[in-house]
CSV table of C-alpha atoms in Angstrom, one decimal:
chain,number,residue,atom,x,y,z
A,1,MET,CA,115.4,92.5,116.7
A,2,ASN,CA,116.3,91.5,120.2
A,3,SER,CA,119.8,91.9,121.6
A,4,PRO,CA,121.7,88.6,121.7
A,5,ALA,CA,122.2,86.9,125.0
A,6,ILE,CA,125.3,87.8,127.0
A,7,ALA,CA,127.6,84.9,127.4
A,8,CYS,CA,130.0,84.4,130.3
A,9,GLN,CA,132.2,81.3,129.9
A,10,ASP,CA,129.6,78.5,129.7
A,11,ILE,CA,126.8,80.5,131.3
A,12,THR,CA,124.3,82.4,129.1
A,13,TRP,CA,122.0,84.9,130.6
A,14,ASN,CA,118.7,86.2,129.3
A,15,PRO,CA,118.9,89.0,126.8
A,16,ILE,CA,117.5,92.5,127.3
A,17,THR,CA,114.1,92.4,125.9
A,18,ARG,CA,114.0,95.8,124.2
A,19,THR,CA,114.7,96.1,120.5
A,20,SER,CA,118.3,96.5,119.3
A,21,THR,CA,118.9,99.3,116.8
A,22,PHE,CA,121.8,97.4,115.2
A,23,THR,CA,121.8,94.3,113.0
A,24,PRO,CA,123.3,91.4,114.9
A,25,GLN,CA,126.3,91.3,112.6
A,26,ASP,CA,127.1,95.0,113.0
A,27,ARG,CA,126.6,95.0,116.7
A,28,GLU,CA,128.9,91.9,117.2
A,29,ILE,CA,131.6,93.6,115.2
A,30,LEU,CA,131.3,96.9,117.1
A,31,THR,CA,131.5,95.2,120.5
A,32,ARG,CA,135.1,94.2,119.5
A,33,HIS,CA,136.2,97.8,119.3
A,34,TRP,CA,137.0,100.4,121.9
A,35,HIS,CA,134.5,103.2,122.4
A,36,PRO,CA,134.6,106.3,124.6
A,37,VAL,CA,131.7,106.5,127.1
A,38,ALA,CA,132.5,109.2,129.6
A,39,PHE,CA,135.0,111.7,130.8
A,40,SER,CA,137.4,110.3,133.4
A,41,ALA,CA,136.4,113.0,135.9
A,42,GLU,CA,132.8,111.8,135.7
A,43,VAL,CA,133.7,108.3,137.1
A,44,THR,CA,134.3,108.1,140.8
A,45,ASP,CA,133.5,105.5,143.5
A,46,LYS,CA,129.9,106.2,142.9
A,47,PRO,CA,128.4,104.2,140.1
A,48,HIS,CA,127.9,106.1,136.8
A,49,ALA,CA,125.4,104.9,134.2
A,50,VAL,CA,126.0,105.2,130.4
A,51,ILE,CA,124.6,103.6,127.3
A,52,LEU,CA,126.8,101.9,124.6
A,53,LEU,CA,125.4,100.0,121.6
A,54,ASP,CA,122.0,100.1,123.2
A,55,GLU,CA,123.4,98.4,126.3
A,56,PRO,CA,123.3,99.9,129.8
A,57,VAL,CA,126.8,100.0,131.2
A,58,VAL,CA,127.9,101.0,134.7
A,59,LEU,CA,131.3,102.6,135.4
A,60,TYR,CA,132.9,102.9,138.8
A,61,ARG,CA,136.3,103.1,140.6
A,62,THR,CA,137.7,100.7,143.2
A,63,GLY,CA,140.9,102.3,144.4
A,64,GLU,CA,143.1,103.0,141.4
A,65,ARG,CA,141.1,100.6,139.2
A,66,ILE,CA,138.4,101.7,136.8
A,67,ASN,CA,135.6,99.2,136.1
A,68,ALA,CA,132.9,98.7,133.6
A,69,ALA,CA,130.0,96.2,133.8
A,70,ARG,CA,126.7,95.5,132.3
A,71,ASP,CA,124.3,97.6,134.3
A,72,ILE,CA,122.0,94.8,135.2
A,73,CYS,CA,122.3,92.5,138.2
A,74,SER,CA,122.2,88.9,137.1
A,75,HIS,CA,119.9,88.0,140.0
A,76,ARG,CA,116.8,90.1,139.3
A,77,GLY,CA,117.8,92.6,136.7
A,78,ALA,CA,118.1,95.7,138.9
A,79,PRO,CA,120.4,98.5,137.7
A,80,LEU,CA,123.7,98.3,139.5
A,81,SER,CA,124.2,102.0,138.9
A,82,LYS,CA,121.5,102.6,141.6
A,83,GLY,CA,123.7,100.7,144.0
A,84,TRP,CA,127.0,101.7,145.6
A,85,VAL,CA,130.7,100.7,145.9
A,86,GLN,CA,132.2,99.3,149.0
A,87,GLY,CA,135.9,98.3,148.9
A,88,ASP,CA,136.4,96.2,145.8
A,89,ASN,CA,132.7,95.4,145.4
A,90,ILE,CA,129.7,97.0,143.7
A,91,ILE,CA,126.5,96.3,145.6
A,92,CYS,CA,123.1,95.7,144.0
A,93,PRO,CA,120.5,98.0,145.5
A,94,TYR,CA,117.7,95.4,145.2
A,95,HIS,CA,118.9,92.5,147.3
A,96,GLY,CA,122.4,93.6,148.4
A,97,LEU,CA,124.4,91.1,146.4
A,98,HIS,CA,128.1,92.0,146.3
A,99,PHE,CA,130.2,91.6,143.1
A,100,GLY,CA,134.0,91.9,142.8
A,101,THR,CA,136.0,93.5,140.1
A,102,ASN,CA,136.2,90.2,138.2
A,103,GLY,CA,132.4,90.0,138.2
A,104,ARG,CA,132.1,87.1,140.7
A,105,CYS,CA,129.6,87.4,143.5
A,106,THR,CA,131.3,87.7,146.8
A,107,ARG,CA,128.4,87.9,149.2
A,108,ILE,CA,124.6,87.3,149.3
A,109,PRO,CA,123.4,88.9,152.5
A,110,SER,CA,120.2,86.9,152.7
A,111,GLU,CA,122.2,83.6,152.3
A,112,PRO,CA,125.5,84.2,154.1
A,113,ASN,CA,126.5,80.5,153.7
A,114,ALA,CA,125.5,80.2,150.0
A,115,ASN,CA,127.7,78.2,147.7
A,116,LEU,CA,128.9,80.9,145.3
A,117,THR,CA,129.7,79.4,141.9
A,118,GLU,CA,130.9,80.8,138.6
A,119,ARG,CA,127.3,81.3,137.7
A,120,HIS,CA,126.9,83.9,140.4
A,121,ARG,CA,128.4,86.8,138.6
A,122,ILE,CA,127.8,89.9,136.5
A,123,GLN,CA,129.1,90.7,133.0
A,124,ILE,CA,132.3,92.6,133.2
A,125,TYR,CA,133.8,94.6,130.3
A,126,GLN,CA,137.3,95.9,129.7
A,127,ALA,CA,137.8,99.6,130.6
A,128,ARG,CA,140.7,102.0,130.2
A,129,GLU,CA,141.4,105.7,130.6
A,130,GLU,CA,143.1,107.7,127.8
A,131,TYR,CA,142.9,111.3,126.7
A,132,GLY,CA,140.8,112.3,129.6
A,133,LEU,CA,138.1,109.7,128.6
A,134,VAL,CA,136.9,106.3,129.8
A,135,TRP,CA,136.8,103.7,127.0
A,136,VAL,CA,135.0,100.4,127.0
A,137,LEU,CA,135.6,97.2,125.1
A,138,MET,CA,132.6,94.9,125.3
A,139,ALA,CA,134.0,91.7,123.7
A,140,GLY,CA,137.3,90.2,122.7
A,141,ASP,CA,140.7,90.3,124.4
A,142,SER,CA,142.2,93.2,122.5
A,143,ALA,CA,141.5,95.7,119.8
A,144,PRO,CA,143.4,98.6,118.0
A,145,PHE,CA,143.3,101.9,119.9
A,146,ALA,CA,143.3,105.5,118.7
A,147,GLU,CA,146.6,107.2,118.9
A,148,MET,CA,147.2,110.8,120.1
A,149,PRO,CA,150.8,111.2,121.1
A,150,THR,CA,150.6,114.9,121.7
A,151,TRP,CA,148.3,114.2,124.7
A,152,HIS,CA,151.4,112.9,126.5
A,153,ASP,CA,153.8,115.6,125.3
A,154,SER,CA,154.3,118.2,128.0
A,155,SER,CA,154.8,121.0,125.5
A,156,PHE,CA,151.1,120.6,124.5
A,157,GLN,CA,148.2,122.0,126.4
A,158,ARG,CA,145.3,119.5,127.1
A,159,ILE,CA,141.8,120.7,126.5
A,160,LEU,CA,138.5,118.7,127.0
A,161,PRO,CA,135.4,120.6,125.8
A,162,PRO,CA,132.0,119.4,126.8
A,163,ALA,CA,130.5,116.4,125.0
A,164,ILE,CA,127.8,117.0,122.3
A,165,ASP,CA,124.8,114.7,121.7
A,166,ILE,CA,123.8,114.2,118.1
A,167,ALA,CA,120.6,112.5,116.8
A,168,ALA,CA,122.4,110.8,114.0
A,169,SER,CA,124.7,107.8,113.5
A,170,ALA,CA,128.3,107.7,114.6
A,171,GLY,CA,129.4,106.9,111.0
A,172,ARG,CA,127.6,110.0,109.7
A,173,GLN,CA,129.3,112.2,112.3
A,174,VAL,CA,132.8,110.9,111.7
A,175,GLU,CA,132.4,111.2,107.9
A,176,GLY,CA,131.3,114.9,108.4
A,177,PHE,CA,134.4,115.5,110.6
A,178,ILE,CA,136.8,114.4,107.8
A,179,ASP,CA,134.9,116.0,104.9
A,180,VAL,CA,136.9,118.9,103.6
A,181,ALA,CA,134.4,120.0,100.8
A,182,HIS,CA,131.8,121.2,103.3
A,183,PHE,CA,134.0,123.9,104.9
A,184,ALA,CA,132.8,126.8,102.7
A,185,TRP,CA,129.1,125.8,103.0
A,186,ILE,CA,128.6,124.7,106.6
A,187,HIS,CA,131.4,126.5,108.4
A,188,HIS,CA,131.4,129.9,106.7
A,189,GLU,CA,130.4,131.6,109.9
A,190,ALA,CA,133.0,129.8,112.0
A,191,PHE,CA,136.2,129.9,109.9
A,192,ALA,CA,135.7,129.4,106.2
A,193,GLU,CA,134.4,131.5,103.3
A,194,ARG,CA,131.7,130.7,100.8
A,195,ASP,CA,133.6,132.5,98.0
A,196,ASN,CA,136.5,130.0,98.5
A,197,PRO,CA,134.8,126.6,97.9
A,198,VAL,CA,137.5,125.0,95.7
A,199,VAL,CA,139.0,121.8,97.1
A,200,PRO,CA,142.5,121.2,95.8
A,201,THR,CA,143.5,117.7,94.9
A,202,TYR,CA,144.5,115.7,97.9
A,203,LYS,CA,145.4,112.1,98.9
A,204,ALA,CA,143.3,109.8,101.0
A,205,GLU,CA,143.9,106.1,101.5
A,206,VAL,CA,142.6,103.1,103.5
A,207,THR,CA,145.2,102.0,106.0
A,208,PRO,CA,145.4,98.9,108.4
A,209,TYR,CA,143.9,101.1,111.1
A,210,GLY,CA,141.3,103.0,109.0
A,211,VAL,CA,142.1,106.1,106.8
A,212,HIS,CA,144.9,108.5,106.3
A,213,ALA,CA,144.4,111.8,104.4
A,214,GLU,CA,146.5,114.9,103.8
A,215,TYR,CA,144.8,118.1,102.7
A,216,VAL,CA,146.6,121.3,101.9
A,217,SER,CA,144.6,124.5,101.1
A,218,ASN,CA,144.4,128.2,101.8
A,219,VAL,CA,141.4,127.9,104.1
A,220,SER,CA,142.4,129.3,107.5
A,221,ASN,CA,141.7,127.4,110.7
A,222,PHE,CA,141.6,130.5,112.8
A,223,PRO,CA,138.1,131.5,114.1
A,224,LYS,CA,136.6,134.5,112.3
A,225,ALA,CA,137.6,136.9,115.1
A,226,LEU,CA,141.3,135.9,114.6
A,227,GLN,CA,141.5,135.7,110.9
A,228,HIS,CA,143.9,138.7,110.8
A,229,ARG,CA,146.6,136.3,112.2
A,230,ALA,CA,146.5,134.2,109.1
A,231,PRO,CA,149.1,135.2,106.4
A,232,ASP,CA,147.5,135.7,103.0
A,233,ASP,CA,149.9,133.3,101.3
A,234,PHE,CA,150.0,130.6,103.9
A,235,LEU,CA,148.9,127.1,102.9
A,236,TRP,CA,147.2,125.1,105.7
A,237,THR,CA,148.1,121.4,106.1
A,238,ARG,CA,145.4,119.3,107.7
A,239,THR,CA,146.2,115.6,108.3
A,240,PHE,CA,143.4,113.2,109.1
A,241,ASP,CA,143.8,109.8,110.6
A,242,VAL,CA,140.7,107.7,111.2
A,243,PHE,CA,140.9,104.8,113.6
A,244,ALA,CA,138.0,102.8,112.5
A,245,PRO,CA,135.2,102.6,113.3
A,246,PHE,CA,134.5,105.9,115.0
A,247,THR,CA,137.6,107.9,116.1
A,248,ALA,CA,139.4,110.4,114.0
A,249,ARG,CA,142.4,112.6,114.6
A,250,LEU,CA,143.0,115.9,112.9
A,251,SER,CA,146.4,117.6,113.0
A,252,VAL,CA,146.6,121.2,111.8
A,253,ASP,CA,149.9,123.0,111.1
A,254,PHE,CA,149.6,126.7,112.0
A,255,PRO,CA,151.5,129.6,110.4
A,256,SER,CA,154.3,129.9,113.0
A,257,PRO,CA,156.9,127.1,112.6
A,258,GLY,CA,156.2,124.2,114.8
A,259,GLU,CA,152.8,125.3,116.0
A,260,ARG,CA,150.2,122.5,115.8
A,261,LEU,CA,146.6,121.9,116.9
A,262,VAL,CA,145.5,118.3,117.3
A,263,ILE,CA,141.8,117.3,117.7
A,264,LEU,CA,140.6,113.8,118.5
A,265,ASN,CA,137.0,113.3,117.4
A,266,ALA,CA,135.7,110.3,119.4
A,267,ALA,CA,132.1,109.4,118.5
A,268,SER,CA,130.4,107.1,120.9
A,269,PRO,CA,127.5,105.0,119.4
A,270,ILE,CA,124.9,105.1,122.1
A,271,SER,CA,122.5,103.6,119.5
A,272,ALA,CA,122.2,103.5,115.8
A,273,ARG,CA,120.5,106.9,115.8
A,274,LYS,CA,122.2,108.6,118.7
A,275,THR,CA,125.8,109.6,119.1
A,276,ARG,CA,127.7,111.3,121.9
A,277,MET,CA,130.7,113.1,120.5
A,278,PHE,CA,133.7,113.5,122.8
A,279,CYS,CA,136.6,115.7,121.8
A,280,ALA,CA,140.1,115.9,123.1
A,281,ILE,CA,142.3,118.8,122.0
A,282,THR,CA,146.0,119.6,122.3
A,283,ARG,CA,147.9,122.7,121.2
A,284,ASN,CA,151.4,124.0,121.7
A,285,PHE,CA,150.6,127.7,121.2
A,286,ASP,CA,148.2,130.3,122.5
A,287,GLN,CA,148.3,128.5,125.9
A,288,ASP,CA,147.7,131.8,127.7
A,289,LEU,CA,144.4,132.4,126.0
A,290,PRO,CA,141.1,131.7,127.8
A,291,LEU,CA,139.8,128.1,127.4
A,292,ALA,CA,136.3,129.5,127.2
A,293,ASP,CA,137.1,130.8,123.7
A,294,VAL,CA,138.2,127.3,122.7
A,295,TYR,CA,135.1,125.7,124.1
A,296,ALA,CA,132.9,128.2,122.3
A,297,PHE,CA,134.6,127.8,118.9
A,298,ASN,CA,134.6,124.0,119.2
A,299,GLN,CA,130.9,124.0,120.0
A,300,GLN,CA,130.1,126.4,117.2
A,301,VAL,CA,131.9,124.1,114.6
A,302,PHE,CA,130.3,120.9,115.9
A,303,GLU,CA,126.8,122.5,116.2
A,304,GLU,CA,127.1,123.6,112.6
A,305,ASP,CA,127.9,120.0,111.6
A,306,ARG,CA,125.1,118.6,113.8
A,307,ASP,CA,122.5,120.8,112.1
A,308,ILE,CA,123.2,119.1,108.7
A,309,VAL,CA,124.2,115.6,109.8
A,310,GLU,CA,121.0,115.1,111.7
A,311,LEU,CA,119.0,115.8,108.5
A,312,CYS,CA,121.0,113.5,106.1
A,313,ARG,CA,119.1,110.7,104.6
A,314,PRO,CA,119.3,107.8,104.6
A,315,GLU,CA,120.0,107.7,108.3
A,316,ASP,CA,122.3,104.8,107.6
A,317,LEU,CA,125.7,105.5,106.2
A,318,PRO,CA,125.7,103.8,102.8
A,319,LEU,CA,128.8,101.6,102.5
A,320,ASP,CA,127.9,100.4,99.0
A,321,LEU,CA,129.4,103.3,97.0
A,322,SER,CA,127.0,102.7,94.2
A,323,LEU,CA,124.1,104.0,96.4
A,324,GLU,CA,125.2,107.7,96.2
A,325,ILE,CA,127.1,109.8,93.7
A,326,HIS,CA,130.7,110.9,94.6
A,327,ILE,CA,133.0,113.7,93.5
A,328,PRO,CA,136.8,114.0,93.7
A,329,ALA,CA,136.5,116.1,96.8
A,330,ASP,CA,135.0,113.1,98.6
A,331,ARG,CA,138.3,111.1,98.7
A,332,SER,CA,138.4,111.1,102.5
A,333,SER,CA,134.8,110.0,103.0
A,334,THR,CA,134.8,107.3,100.3
A,335,ALA,CA,138.0,106.0,101.9
A,336,TYR,CA,136.3,106.0,105.2
A,337,ARG,CA,133.3,104.0,103.8
A,338,ARG,CA,135.7,101.4,102.4
A,339,ALA,CA,137.5,101.2,105.7
A,340,LEU,CA,134.2,100.4,107.5
A,341,SER,CA,133.4,97.8,104.8
A,342,ALA,CA,136.8,96.2,105.5
A,343,LEU,CA,135.7,95.7,109.1
A,344,GLY,CA,132.8,93.5,107.8
A,345,LEU,CA,130.1,96.0,108.6
A,346,GLY,CA,126.9,95.9,106.5
A,347,ARG,CA,126.0,97.3,103.1
A,348,ALA,CA,124.1,100.2,104.6
A,349,PHE,CA,125.7,100.3,108.0
A,350,THR,CA,123.4,101.6,110.7
A,351,SER,CA,125.8,103.5,112.9
């Protein structure tokens, strides 16, 4: 199915001819939500190319401003990411057309006296920086945004591990992140134990922003090498907040009073079958320990998830709850599927 044409006021440009991996309805809904696409440090005054919802996007800075645009020049379809930035303009590498931060063409070198109209422009998207990441909103004037207050709390250390690419849908990845029943089976090498598989009763509910769940158990969150630091009688509280569609925050209370780890799982839907998983972490303890250990543990956990998520079938995340069986331990994931349905996404959502 071809991507829909990109509209700019009363001007409609030709669509990209390659096949979209999303249904038109799902893609239209997803364009109206913020998605992470890059680390802030990756975006400079040199154009940076990414893909979001099958669409090529170019990111670049002009002074203190961060910009996002469709990575296709409206003149002859050349990728703007192969061009360069000069002042407040991004310049197309094919014919040198200049485009300002509002998308309007400001100069055509071959026609210096050209009458530049509203039609002479590129598609601009909204962009913002938060939690060390660049986020893009492709359509609409506003949308809810994921909250991570500890990122702005000076008592918490900020940590940004490398991104991880997953050959699976963003919905599958997020559901795996909030699933507590798989700890004993998938993460028994990282932090859990296969002889401790019981999931105590917990609460999960659909909220106006997505899902809220609180889970208390004796499963330690320390890596295996640090399990000796977990008191035998300590109950670990994990609080999940999903900001639908694809961002989830996990807060973990550690044994010493006031110690907390917060993980923001931000899944970027490159396509319906490819996800780039960004992760922002804060903690107010162990700040003197090497960050390399944090990166290694984070990668181990997410690699363990990736190994199973990439194999799950159907590849679509079934939002119709009658399509799969469910057990009481699935409260968080069934609430997540209901939250995605509430957005208007399809019966077997493709990402």
